[in-house]
GROMACS .gro file of C-alpha atoms in nm:
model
  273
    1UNK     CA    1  14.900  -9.560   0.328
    2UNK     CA    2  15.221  -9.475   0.469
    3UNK     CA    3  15.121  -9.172   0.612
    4UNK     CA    4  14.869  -9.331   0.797
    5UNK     CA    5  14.999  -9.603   0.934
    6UNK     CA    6  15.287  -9.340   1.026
    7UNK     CA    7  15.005  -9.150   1.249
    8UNK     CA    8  14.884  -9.497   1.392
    9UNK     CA    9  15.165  -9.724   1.466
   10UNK     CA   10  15.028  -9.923   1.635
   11UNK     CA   11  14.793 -10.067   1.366
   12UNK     CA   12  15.156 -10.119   1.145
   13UNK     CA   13  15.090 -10.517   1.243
   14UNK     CA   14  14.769 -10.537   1.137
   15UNK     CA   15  14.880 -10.362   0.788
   16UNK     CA   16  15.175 -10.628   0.771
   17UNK     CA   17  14.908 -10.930   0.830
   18UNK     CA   18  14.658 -10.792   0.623
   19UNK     CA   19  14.943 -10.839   0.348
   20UNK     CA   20  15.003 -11.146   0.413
   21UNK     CA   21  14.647 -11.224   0.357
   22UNK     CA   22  14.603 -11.097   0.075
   23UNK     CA   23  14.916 -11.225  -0.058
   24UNK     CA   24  14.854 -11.566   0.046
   25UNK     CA   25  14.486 -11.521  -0.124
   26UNK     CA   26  14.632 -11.416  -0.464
   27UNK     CA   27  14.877 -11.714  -0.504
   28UNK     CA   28  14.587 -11.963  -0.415
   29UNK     CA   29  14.258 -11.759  -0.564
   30UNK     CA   30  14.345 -11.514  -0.792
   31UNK     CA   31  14.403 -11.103  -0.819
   32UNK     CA   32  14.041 -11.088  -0.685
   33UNK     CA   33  14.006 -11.296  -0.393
   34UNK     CA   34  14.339 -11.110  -0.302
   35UNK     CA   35  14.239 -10.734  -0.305
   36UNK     CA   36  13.881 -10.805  -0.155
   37UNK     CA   37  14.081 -11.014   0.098
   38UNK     CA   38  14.311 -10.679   0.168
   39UNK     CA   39  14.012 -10.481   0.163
   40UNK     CA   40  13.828 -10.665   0.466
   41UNK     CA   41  14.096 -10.689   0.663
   42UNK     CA   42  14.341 -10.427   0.599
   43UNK     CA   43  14.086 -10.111   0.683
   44UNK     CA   44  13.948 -10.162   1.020
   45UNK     CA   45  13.769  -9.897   1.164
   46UNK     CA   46  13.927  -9.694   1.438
   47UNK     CA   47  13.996  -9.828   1.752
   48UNK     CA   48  14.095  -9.668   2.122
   49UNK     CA   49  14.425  -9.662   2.258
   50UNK     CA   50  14.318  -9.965   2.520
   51UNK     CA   51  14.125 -10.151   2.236
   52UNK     CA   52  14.443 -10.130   2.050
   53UNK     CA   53  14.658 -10.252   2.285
   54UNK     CA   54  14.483 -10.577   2.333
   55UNK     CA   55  14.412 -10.596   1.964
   56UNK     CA   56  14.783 -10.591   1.866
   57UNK     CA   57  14.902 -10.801   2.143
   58UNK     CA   58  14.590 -11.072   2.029
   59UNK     CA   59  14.718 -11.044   1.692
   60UNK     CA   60  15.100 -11.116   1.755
   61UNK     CA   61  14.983 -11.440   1.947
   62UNK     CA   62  14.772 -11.579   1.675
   63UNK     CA   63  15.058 -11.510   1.433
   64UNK     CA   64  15.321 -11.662   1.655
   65UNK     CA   65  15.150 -11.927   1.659
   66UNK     CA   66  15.013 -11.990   1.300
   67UNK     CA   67  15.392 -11.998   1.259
   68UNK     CA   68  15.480 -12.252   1.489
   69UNK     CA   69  15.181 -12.493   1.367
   70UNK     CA   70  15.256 -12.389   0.994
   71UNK     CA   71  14.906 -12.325   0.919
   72UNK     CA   72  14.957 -11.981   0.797
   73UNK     CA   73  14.947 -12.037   0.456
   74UNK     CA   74  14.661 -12.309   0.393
   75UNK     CA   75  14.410 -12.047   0.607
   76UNK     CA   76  14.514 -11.766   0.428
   77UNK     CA   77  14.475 -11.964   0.084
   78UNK     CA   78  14.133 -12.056   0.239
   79UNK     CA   79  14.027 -11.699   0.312
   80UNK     CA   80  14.105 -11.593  -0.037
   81UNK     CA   81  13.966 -11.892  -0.213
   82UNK     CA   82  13.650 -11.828  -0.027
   83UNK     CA   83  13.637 -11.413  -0.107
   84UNK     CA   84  13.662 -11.493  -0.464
   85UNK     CA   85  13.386 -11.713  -0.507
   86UNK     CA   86  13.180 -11.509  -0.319
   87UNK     CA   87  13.331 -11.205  -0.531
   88UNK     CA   88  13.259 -11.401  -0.885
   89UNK     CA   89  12.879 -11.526  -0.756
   90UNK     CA   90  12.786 -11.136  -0.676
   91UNK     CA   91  12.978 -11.063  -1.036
   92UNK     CA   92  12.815 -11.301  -1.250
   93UNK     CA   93  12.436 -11.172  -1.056
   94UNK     CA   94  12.561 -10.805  -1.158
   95UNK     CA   95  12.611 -10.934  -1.529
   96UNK     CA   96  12.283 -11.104  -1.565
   97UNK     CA   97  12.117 -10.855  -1.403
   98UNK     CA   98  12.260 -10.546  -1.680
   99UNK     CA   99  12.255 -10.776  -2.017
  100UNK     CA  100  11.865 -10.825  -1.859
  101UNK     CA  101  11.805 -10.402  -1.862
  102UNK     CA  102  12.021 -10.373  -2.181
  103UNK     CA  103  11.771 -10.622  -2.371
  104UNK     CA  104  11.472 -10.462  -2.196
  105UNK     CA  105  11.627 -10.100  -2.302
  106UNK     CA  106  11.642 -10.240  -2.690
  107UNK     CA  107  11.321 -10.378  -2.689
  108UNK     CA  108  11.161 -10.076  -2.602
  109UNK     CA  109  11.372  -9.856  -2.812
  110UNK     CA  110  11.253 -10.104  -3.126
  111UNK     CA  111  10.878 -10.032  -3.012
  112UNK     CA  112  10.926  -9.674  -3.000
  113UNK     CA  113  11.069  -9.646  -3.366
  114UNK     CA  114  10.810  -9.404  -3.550
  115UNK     CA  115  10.877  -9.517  -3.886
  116UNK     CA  116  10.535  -9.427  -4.040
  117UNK     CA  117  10.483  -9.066  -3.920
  118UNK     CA  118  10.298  -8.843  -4.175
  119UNK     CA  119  10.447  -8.784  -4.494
  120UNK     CA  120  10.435  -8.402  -4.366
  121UNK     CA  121  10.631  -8.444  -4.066
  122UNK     CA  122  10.999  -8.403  -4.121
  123UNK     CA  123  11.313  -8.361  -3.900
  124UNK     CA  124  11.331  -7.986  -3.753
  125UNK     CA  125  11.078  -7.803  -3.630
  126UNK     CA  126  10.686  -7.861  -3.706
  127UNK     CA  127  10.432  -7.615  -3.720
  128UNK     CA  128  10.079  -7.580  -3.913
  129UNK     CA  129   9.978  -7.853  -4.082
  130UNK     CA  130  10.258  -8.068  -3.995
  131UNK     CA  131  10.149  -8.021  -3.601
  132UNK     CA  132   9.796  -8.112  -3.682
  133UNK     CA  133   9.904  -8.457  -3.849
  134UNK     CA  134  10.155  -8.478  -3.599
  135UNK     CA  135   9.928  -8.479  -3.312
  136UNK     CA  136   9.657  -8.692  -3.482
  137UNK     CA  137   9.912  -8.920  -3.520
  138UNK     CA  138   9.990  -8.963  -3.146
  139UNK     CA  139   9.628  -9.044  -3.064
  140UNK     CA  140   9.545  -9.273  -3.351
  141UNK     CA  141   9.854  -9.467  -3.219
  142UNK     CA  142   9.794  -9.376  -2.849
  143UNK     CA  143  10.126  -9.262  -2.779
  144UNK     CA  144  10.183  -8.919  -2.527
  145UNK     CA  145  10.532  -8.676  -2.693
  146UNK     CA  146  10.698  -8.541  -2.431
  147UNK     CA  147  10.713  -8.153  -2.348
  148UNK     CA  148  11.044  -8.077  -2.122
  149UNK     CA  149  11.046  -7.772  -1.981
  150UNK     CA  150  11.440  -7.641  -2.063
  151UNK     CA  151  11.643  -7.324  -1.927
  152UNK     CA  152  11.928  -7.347  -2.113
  153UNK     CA  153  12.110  -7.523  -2.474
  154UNK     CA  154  12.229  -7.803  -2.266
  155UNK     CA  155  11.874  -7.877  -2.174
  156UNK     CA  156  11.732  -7.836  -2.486
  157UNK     CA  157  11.999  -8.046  -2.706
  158UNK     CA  158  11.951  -8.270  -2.381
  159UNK     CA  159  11.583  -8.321  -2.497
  160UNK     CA  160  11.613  -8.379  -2.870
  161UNK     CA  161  11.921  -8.606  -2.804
  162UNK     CA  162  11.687  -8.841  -2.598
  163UNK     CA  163  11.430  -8.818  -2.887
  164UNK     CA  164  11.663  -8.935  -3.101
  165UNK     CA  165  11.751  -9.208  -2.946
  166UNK     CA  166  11.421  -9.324  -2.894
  167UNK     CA  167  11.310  -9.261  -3.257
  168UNK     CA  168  11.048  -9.012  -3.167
  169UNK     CA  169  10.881  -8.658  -3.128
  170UNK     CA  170  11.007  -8.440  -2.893
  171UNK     CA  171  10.843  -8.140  -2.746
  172UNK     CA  172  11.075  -7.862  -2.642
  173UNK     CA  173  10.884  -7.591  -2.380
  174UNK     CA  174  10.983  -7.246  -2.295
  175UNK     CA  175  10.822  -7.123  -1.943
  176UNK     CA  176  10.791  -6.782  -1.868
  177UNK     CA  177  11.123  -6.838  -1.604
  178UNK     CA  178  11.273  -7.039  -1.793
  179UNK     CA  179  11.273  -6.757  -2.057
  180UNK     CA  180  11.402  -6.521  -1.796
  181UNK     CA  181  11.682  -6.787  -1.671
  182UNK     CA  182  11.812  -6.839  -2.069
  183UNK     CA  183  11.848  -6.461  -2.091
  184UNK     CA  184  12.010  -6.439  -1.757
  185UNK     CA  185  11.905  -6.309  -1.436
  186UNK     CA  186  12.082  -6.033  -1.450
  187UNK     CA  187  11.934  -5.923  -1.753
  188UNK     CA  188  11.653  -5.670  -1.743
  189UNK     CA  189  11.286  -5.806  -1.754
  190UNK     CA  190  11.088  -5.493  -1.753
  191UNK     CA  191  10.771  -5.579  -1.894
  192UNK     CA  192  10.881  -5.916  -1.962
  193UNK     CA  193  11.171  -5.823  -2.202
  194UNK     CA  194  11.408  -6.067  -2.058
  195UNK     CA  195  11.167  -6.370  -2.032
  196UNK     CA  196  11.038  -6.232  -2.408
  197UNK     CA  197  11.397  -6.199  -2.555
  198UNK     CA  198  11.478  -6.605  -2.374
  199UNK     CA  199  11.232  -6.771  -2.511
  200UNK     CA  200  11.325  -6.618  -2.878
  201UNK     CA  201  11.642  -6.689  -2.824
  202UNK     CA  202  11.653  -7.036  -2.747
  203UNK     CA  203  11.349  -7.089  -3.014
  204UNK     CA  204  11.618  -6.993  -3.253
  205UNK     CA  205  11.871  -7.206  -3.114
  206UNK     CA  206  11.611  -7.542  -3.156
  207UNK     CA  207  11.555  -7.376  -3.540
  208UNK     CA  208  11.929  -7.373  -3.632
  209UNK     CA  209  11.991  -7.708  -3.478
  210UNK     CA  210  11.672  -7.983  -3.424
  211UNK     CA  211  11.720  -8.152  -3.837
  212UNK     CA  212  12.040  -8.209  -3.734
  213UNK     CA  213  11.898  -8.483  -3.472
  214UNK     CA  214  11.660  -8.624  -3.718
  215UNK     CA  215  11.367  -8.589  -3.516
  216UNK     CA  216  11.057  -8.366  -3.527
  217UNK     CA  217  11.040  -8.107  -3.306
  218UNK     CA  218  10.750  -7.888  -3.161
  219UNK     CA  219  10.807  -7.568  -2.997
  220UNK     CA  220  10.604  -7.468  -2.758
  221UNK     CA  221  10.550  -7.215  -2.463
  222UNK     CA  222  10.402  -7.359  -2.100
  223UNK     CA  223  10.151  -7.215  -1.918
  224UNK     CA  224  10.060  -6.812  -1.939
  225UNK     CA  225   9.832  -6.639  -1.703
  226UNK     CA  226   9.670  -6.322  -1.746
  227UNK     CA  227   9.928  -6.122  -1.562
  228UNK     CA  228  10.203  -6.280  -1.831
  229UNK     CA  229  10.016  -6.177  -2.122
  230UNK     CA  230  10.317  -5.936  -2.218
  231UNK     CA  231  10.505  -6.205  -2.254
  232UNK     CA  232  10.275  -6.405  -2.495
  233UNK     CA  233  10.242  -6.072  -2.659
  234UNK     CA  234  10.574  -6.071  -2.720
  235UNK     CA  235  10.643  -6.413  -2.836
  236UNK     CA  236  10.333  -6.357  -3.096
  237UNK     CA  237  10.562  -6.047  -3.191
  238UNK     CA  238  10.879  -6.266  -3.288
  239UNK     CA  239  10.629  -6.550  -3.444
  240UNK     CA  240  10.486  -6.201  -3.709
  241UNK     CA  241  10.878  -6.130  -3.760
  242UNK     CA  242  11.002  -6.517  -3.836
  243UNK     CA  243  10.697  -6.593  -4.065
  244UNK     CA  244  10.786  -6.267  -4.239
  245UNK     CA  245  11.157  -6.392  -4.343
  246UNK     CA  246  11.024  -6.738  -4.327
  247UNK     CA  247  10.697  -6.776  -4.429
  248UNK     CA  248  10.612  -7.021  -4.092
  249UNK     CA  249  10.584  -6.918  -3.736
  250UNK     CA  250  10.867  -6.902  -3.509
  251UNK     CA  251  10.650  -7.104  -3.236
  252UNK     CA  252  10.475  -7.408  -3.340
  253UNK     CA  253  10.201  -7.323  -3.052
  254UNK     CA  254  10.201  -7.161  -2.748
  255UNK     CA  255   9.948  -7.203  -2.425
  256UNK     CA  256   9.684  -6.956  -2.278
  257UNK     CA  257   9.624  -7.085  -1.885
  258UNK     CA  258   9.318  -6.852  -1.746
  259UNK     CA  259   9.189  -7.075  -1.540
  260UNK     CA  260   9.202  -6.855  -1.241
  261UNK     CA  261   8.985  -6.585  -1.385
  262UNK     CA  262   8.614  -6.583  -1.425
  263UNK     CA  263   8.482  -6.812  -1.734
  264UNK     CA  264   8.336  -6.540  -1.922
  265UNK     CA  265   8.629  -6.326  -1.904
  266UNK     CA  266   8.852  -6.629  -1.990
  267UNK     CA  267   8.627  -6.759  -2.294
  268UNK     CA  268   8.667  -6.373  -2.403
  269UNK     CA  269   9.090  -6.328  -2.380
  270UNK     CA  270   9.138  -6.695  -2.539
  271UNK     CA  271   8.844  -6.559  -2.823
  272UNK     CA  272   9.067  -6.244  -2.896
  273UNK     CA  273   9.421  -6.407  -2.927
   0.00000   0.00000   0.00000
């Protein structure tokens, strides 16, 4: 403040009445009506030199006399009485209006609350069996789980976090980029590799961490056309390696998109994977 008004001098009277105000306001109305008060009339926006000039000369008049007539104080008490009802109507319409959302927000959350999923479907990752009476589940009870497409651990934690708030399923999807972006652009992606090693990567990621949000989780991989299908290929690759040391899949499912290609031919790729 005191550099400014040392690059505008001339506004140095308006500073000193603004303080007056808002003094004034804060022995009559309270620390609120006070800084509102010093707000409104201690930042006006720039003037000319000429504008100035008259403003400042205006100003000194009205104070002198104010002082003579010793209203000063009883308008500036005014002023600051006024701001702060104003300022307490618009705060008690902000408080009614968040404790209104809040309620809303807990209402919804106590809807959402799958308490009576399938004695199959546990915390962590679901696959097989568990996906099937997962997904039956959701239309019996004509609910839609979520698939987020995610690029990164922030996203993905950022996913089952808002499941488990909610008290539900989550879907977590890999993309073919969003593979890519996990590995890092820099990384090489002949035939696929980088999208391929990704996707693995933050499958395993989901697999070390999704029981610890207490939510099911199903892994899944968006939308492959035929000129991807190295990268499916791939992913099918890690699923044969996990259920090896595992005895389940990686993946919980992943997505074959041929719609662009002739039906027969499409019927015929989907028959062979």
């Amino acid at each position: 403040l005191k550099g400014f008004v040392a690059r505008h001098e001339c506004l140095t009277p308006l500073i000193e009445m603004a303080s007056r105000a808002a003094s004034m306001a804060l022995l009559g109305a309270g620390a609120y009506g006070a800084s509102t008060a010093f707000s409104m009339i201690g930042a006006p926006a720039p003037l000319q030199s000429e504008q100035q000039a008259v403003t400042v000369r205006s100003l000194r008049g009205q104070e002198s006399q104010q002082q003579r007539s010793g209203s000063s104080v009883p308008s500036m008490l005014a002023v600051g009485g006024a701001v702060a009802v104003v300022g307490a109507a618009k705060t008690s319409k902000r408080q009614s209006r968040r404790a209104a959302v809040a309620c809303r927000a807990a209402a919804t959350a106590e809807k959402v609350k799958f308490a009576k999923m399938p004695a199959s479907v546990k915390p962590g990752v679901v696959t097989g069996k568990a996906l099937v009476d997962l997904l039956n589940y959701a239309q019996e009870n004509k609910f839609a789980i979520p698939g987020v497409n995610v690029v990164g651990t922030g996203s993905i934690n950022a996913c089952m976090e808002a499941a488990k708030k909610a008290g539900g399923p989550i879907m977590v999807t890999f993309s073919k980029g969003g593979g890519q972006f996990i590995a890092g652009k820099a990384a090489d992606n002949s035939d696929d590799a980088a999208s391929i090693a990704g996707a693995v990567a933050g499958a395993l990621h989901v697999r070390a961490v999704a029981e610890l949000y207490g939510v099911p989780v199903i892994l899944h991989t968006d939308h492959c056309q035929k000129a991807w299908l190295p990268w499916f290929d791939g992913m099918l690759e890690a699923n044969e390696e996990y259920f090896a040391k595992n005895g389940v899949p990686l993946f919980s499912s992943h997505m074959l998109d041929l719609s662009e290609e002739p039906l027969e031919e499409n019927i015929a790729i989907c028959k062979k994977y």
